[in-house]
PDB file of C-alpha atoms and ligand atoms in Angstrom:
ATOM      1  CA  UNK D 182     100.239  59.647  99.699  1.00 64.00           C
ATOM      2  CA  UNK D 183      98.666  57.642  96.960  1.00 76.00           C
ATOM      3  CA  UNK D 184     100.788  54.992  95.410  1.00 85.00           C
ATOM      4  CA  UNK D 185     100.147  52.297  93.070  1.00 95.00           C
ATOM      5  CA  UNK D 186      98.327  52.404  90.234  1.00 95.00           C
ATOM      6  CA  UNK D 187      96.602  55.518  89.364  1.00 94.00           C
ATOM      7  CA  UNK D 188      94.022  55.411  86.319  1.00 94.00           C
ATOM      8  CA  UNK D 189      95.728  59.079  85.518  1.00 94.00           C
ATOM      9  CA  UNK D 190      99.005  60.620  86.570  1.00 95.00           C
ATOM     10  CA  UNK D 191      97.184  63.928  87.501  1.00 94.00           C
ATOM     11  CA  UNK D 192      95.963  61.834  90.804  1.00 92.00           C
ATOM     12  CA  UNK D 193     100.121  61.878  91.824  1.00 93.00           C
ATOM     13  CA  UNK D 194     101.140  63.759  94.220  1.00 91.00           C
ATOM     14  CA  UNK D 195     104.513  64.749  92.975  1.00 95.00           C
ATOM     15  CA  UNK D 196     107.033  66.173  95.778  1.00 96.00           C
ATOM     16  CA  UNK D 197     108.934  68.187  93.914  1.00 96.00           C
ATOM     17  CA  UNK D 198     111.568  68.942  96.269  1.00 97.00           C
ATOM     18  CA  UNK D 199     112.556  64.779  96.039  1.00 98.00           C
ATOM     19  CA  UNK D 200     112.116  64.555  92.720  1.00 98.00           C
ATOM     20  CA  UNK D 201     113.002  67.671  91.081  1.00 98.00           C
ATOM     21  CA  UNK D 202     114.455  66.314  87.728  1.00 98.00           C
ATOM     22  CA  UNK D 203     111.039  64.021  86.673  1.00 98.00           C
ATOM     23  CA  UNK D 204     107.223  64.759  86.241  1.00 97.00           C
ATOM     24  CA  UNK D 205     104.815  61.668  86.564  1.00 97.00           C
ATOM     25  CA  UNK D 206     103.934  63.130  83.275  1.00 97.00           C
ATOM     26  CA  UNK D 207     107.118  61.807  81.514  1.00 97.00           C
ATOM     27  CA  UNK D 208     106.644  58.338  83.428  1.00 98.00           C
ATOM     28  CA  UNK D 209     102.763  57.591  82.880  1.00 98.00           C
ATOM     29  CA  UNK D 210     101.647  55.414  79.937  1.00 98.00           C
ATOM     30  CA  UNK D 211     102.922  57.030  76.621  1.00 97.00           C
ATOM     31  CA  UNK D 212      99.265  55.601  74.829  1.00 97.00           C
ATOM     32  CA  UNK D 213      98.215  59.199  74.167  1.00 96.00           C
ATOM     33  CA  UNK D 214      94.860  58.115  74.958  1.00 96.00           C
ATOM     34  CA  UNK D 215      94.456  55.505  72.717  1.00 97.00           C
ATOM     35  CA  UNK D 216      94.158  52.507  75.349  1.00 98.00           C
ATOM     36  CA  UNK D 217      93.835  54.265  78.766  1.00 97.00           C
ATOM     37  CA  UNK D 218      93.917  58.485  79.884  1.00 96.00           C
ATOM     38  CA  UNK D 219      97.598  58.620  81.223  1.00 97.00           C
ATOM     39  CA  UNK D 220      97.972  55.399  84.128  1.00 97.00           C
ATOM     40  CA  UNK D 221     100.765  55.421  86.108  1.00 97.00           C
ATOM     41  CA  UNK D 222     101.937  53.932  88.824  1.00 97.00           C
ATOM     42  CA  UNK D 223     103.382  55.926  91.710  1.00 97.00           C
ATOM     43  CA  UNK D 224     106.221  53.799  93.415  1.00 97.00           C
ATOM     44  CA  UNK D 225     108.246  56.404  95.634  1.00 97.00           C
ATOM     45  CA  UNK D 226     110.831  53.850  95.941  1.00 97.00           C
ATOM     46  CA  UNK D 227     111.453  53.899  92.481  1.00 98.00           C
ATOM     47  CA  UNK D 228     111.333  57.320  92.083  1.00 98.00           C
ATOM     48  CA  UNK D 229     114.188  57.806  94.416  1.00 98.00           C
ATOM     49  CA  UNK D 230     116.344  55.309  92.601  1.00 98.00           C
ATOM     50  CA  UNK D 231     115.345  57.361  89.297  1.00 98.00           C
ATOM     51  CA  UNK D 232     116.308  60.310  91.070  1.00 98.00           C
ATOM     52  CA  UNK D 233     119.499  59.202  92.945  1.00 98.00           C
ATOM     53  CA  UNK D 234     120.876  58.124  89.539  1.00 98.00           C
ATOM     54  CA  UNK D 235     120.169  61.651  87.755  1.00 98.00           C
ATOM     55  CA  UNK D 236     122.175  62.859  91.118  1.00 98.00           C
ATOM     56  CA  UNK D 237     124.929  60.944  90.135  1.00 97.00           C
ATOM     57  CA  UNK D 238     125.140  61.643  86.779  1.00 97.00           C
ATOM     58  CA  UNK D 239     124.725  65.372  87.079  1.00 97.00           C
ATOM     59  CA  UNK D 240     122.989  65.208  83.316  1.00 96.00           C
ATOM     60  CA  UNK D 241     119.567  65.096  81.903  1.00 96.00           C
ATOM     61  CA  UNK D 242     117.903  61.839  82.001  1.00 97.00           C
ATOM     62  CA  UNK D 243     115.310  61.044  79.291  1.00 98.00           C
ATOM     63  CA  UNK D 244     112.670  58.276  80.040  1.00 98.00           C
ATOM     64  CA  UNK D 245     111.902  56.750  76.491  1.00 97.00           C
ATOM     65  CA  UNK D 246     109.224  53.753  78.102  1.00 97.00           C
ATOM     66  CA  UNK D 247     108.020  54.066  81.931  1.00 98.00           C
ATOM     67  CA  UNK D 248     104.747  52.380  82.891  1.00 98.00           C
ATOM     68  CA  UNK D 249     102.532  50.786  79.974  1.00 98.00           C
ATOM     69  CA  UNK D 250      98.917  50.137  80.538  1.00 98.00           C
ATOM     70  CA  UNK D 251      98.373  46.504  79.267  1.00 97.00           C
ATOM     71  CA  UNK D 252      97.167  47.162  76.003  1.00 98.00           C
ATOM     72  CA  UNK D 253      99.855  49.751  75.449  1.00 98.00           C
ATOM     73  CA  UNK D 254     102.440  47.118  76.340  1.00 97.00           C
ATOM     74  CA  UNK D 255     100.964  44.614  73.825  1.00 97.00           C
ATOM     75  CA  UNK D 256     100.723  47.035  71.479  1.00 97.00           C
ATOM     76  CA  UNK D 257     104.671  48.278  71.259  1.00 96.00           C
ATOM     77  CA  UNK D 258     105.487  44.173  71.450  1.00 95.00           C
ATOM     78  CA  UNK D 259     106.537  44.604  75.463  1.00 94.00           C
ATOM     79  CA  UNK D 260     106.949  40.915  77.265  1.00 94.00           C
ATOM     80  CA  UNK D 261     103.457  39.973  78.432  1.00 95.00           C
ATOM     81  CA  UNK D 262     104.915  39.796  82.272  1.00 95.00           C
ATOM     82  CA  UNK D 263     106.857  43.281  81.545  1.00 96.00           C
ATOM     83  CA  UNK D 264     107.884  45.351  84.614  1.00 97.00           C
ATOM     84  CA  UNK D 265     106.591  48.017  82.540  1.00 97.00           C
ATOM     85  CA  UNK D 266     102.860  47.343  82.684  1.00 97.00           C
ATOM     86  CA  UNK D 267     104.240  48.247  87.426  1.00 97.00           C
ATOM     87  CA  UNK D 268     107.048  51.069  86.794  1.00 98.00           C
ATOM     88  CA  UNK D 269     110.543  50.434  85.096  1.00 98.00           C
ATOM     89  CA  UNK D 270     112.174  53.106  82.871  1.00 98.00           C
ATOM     90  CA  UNK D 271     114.142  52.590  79.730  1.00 98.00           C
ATOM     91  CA  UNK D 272     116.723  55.698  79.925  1.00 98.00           C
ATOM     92  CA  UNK D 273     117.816  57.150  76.143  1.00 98.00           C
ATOM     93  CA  UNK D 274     121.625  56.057  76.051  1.00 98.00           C
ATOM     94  CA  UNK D 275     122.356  59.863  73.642  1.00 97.00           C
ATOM     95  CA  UNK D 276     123.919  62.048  76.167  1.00 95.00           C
ATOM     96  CA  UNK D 277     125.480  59.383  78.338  1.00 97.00           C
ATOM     97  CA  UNK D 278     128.851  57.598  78.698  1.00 96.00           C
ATOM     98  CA  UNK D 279     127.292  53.644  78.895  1.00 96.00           C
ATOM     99  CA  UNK D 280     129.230  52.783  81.884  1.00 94.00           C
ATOM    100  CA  UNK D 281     129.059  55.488  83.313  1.00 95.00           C
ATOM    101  CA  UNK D 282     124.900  55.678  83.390  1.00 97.00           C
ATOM    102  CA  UNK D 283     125.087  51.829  84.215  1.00 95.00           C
ATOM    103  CA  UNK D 284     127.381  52.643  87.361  1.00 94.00           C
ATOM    104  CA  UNK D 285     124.824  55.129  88.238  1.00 96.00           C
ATOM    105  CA  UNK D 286     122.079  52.733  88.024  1.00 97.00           C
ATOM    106  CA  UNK D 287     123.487  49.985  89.681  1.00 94.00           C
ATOM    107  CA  UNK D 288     124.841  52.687  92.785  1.00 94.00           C
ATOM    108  CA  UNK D 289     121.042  54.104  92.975  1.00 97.00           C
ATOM    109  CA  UNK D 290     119.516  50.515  94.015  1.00 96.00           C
ATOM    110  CA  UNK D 291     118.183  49.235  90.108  1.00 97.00           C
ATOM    111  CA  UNK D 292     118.860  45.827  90.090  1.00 94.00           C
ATOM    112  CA  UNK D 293     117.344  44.563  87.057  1.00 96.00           C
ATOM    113  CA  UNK D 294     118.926  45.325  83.443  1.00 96.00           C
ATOM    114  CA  UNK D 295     117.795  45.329  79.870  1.00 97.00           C
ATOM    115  CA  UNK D 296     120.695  45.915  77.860  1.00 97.00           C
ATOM    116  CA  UNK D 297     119.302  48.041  74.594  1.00 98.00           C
ATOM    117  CA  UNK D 298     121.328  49.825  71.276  1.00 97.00           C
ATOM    118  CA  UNK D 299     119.648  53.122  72.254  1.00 98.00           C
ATOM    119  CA  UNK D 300     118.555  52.592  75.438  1.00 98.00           C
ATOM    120  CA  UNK D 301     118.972  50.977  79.220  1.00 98.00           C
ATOM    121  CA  UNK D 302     116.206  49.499  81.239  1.00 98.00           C
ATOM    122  CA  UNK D 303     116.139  49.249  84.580  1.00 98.00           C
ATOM    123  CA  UNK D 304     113.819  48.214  86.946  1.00 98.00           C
ATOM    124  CA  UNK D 305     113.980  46.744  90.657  1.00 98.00           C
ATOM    125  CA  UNK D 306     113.476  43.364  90.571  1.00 97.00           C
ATOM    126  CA  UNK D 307     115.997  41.162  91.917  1.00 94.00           C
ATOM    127  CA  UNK D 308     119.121  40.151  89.265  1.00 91.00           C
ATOM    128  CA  UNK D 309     117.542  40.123  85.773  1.00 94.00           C
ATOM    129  CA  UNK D 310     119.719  40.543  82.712  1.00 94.00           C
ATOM    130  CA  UNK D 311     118.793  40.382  79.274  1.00 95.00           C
ATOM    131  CA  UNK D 312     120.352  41.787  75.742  1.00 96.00           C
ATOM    132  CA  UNK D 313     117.620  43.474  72.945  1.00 96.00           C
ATOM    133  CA  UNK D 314     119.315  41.519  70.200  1.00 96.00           C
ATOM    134  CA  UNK D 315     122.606  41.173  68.520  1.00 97.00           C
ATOM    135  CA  UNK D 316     123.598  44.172  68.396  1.00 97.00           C
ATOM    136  CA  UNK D 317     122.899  45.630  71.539  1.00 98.00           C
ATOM    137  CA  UNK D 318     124.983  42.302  72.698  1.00 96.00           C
ATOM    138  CA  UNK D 319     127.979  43.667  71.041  1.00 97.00           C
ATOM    139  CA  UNK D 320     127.460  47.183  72.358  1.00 97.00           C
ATOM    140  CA  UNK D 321     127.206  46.213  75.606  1.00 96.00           C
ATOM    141  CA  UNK D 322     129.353  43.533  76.316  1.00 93.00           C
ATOM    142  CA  UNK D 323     132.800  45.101  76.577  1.00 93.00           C
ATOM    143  CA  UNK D 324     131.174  48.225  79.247  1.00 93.00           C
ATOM    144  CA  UNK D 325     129.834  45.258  81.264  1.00 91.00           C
ATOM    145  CA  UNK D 326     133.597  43.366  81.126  1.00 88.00           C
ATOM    146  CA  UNK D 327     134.632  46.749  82.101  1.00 86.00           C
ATOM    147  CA  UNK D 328     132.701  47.826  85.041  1.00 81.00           C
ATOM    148  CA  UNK D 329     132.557  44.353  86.786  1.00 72.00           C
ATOM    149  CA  UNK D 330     132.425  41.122  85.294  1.00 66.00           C
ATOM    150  CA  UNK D 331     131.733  39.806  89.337  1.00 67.00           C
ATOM    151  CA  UNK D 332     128.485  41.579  89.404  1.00 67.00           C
ATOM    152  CA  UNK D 333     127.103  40.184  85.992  1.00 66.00           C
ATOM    153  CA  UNK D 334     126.024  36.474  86.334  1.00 60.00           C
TER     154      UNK D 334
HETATM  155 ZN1  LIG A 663      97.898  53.539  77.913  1.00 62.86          ZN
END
């Protein structure tokens, strides 16, 4: 199996029987061409986290951001050492209870948090937190006092 980067998600090779609920499609660069032809990369360990979270939820999981090729990531204002330019997914919050999709993350293995008004990130890098701005601070706070105020350091 091919893993890594890929200069186009086509070169995947997608077992759909693992990951039934996700296309490398909806996780490749989002550029449409304008900086690279659709890179991904293909981390099968991510890809089970993504997938044992959508278990958990039982609910449709949209990926807003997966992986960015570098000028892609510059582009949309992404941190120049972004997880996104390897694989990390920011996962539209519409649909989802907050704590409940951040219970689900933490319980599939993502260990690294962006905390977002619209959207989570997650990636699986040891213990990152961060909060996109003020408002997504005051969103968030309270579900992370609920859920568990150990786990957040
Ligand atoms: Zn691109």
């Amino acid at each position: 199996m091919k893993t890594g980067l890929l200069a186009d998600w086509r070169a995947a090779e997608w077992d759909a029987r693992r990951w039934p609920d996700f296309r490398a499609a909806e996780l490749a660069c989002k550029c449409g061409g304008r900086f690279c032809g659709g890179e991904y990369v293909h981390d099968p360990v991510f890809l089970d986290a993504l997938q044992r979270m959508r278990d958990a939820l039982g609910a449709p999981v949209i990926v807003n951001s997966g992986h960015r090729c570098a000028l892609w990531n510059a582009h949309v204002g992404g941190a120049p050492a972004s997880e996104h330019k390897r694989i990390a997914a920011d996962i539209r919050l519409a649909g989802h209870a907050p704590g409940a999709l951040l219970r689900a993350a933490r319980g599939a293995g993502f260990s690294s948090f962006g905390f977002y008004r619209s959207f989570l990130h997650m990636d699986l890098r040891p213990g990152r937190r961060w909060f996109g701005g003020a408002a997504a601070r005051r969103f968030w706070s309270p579900v992370i006092i609920e859920e568990d105020m150990a786990w957040w350091k």
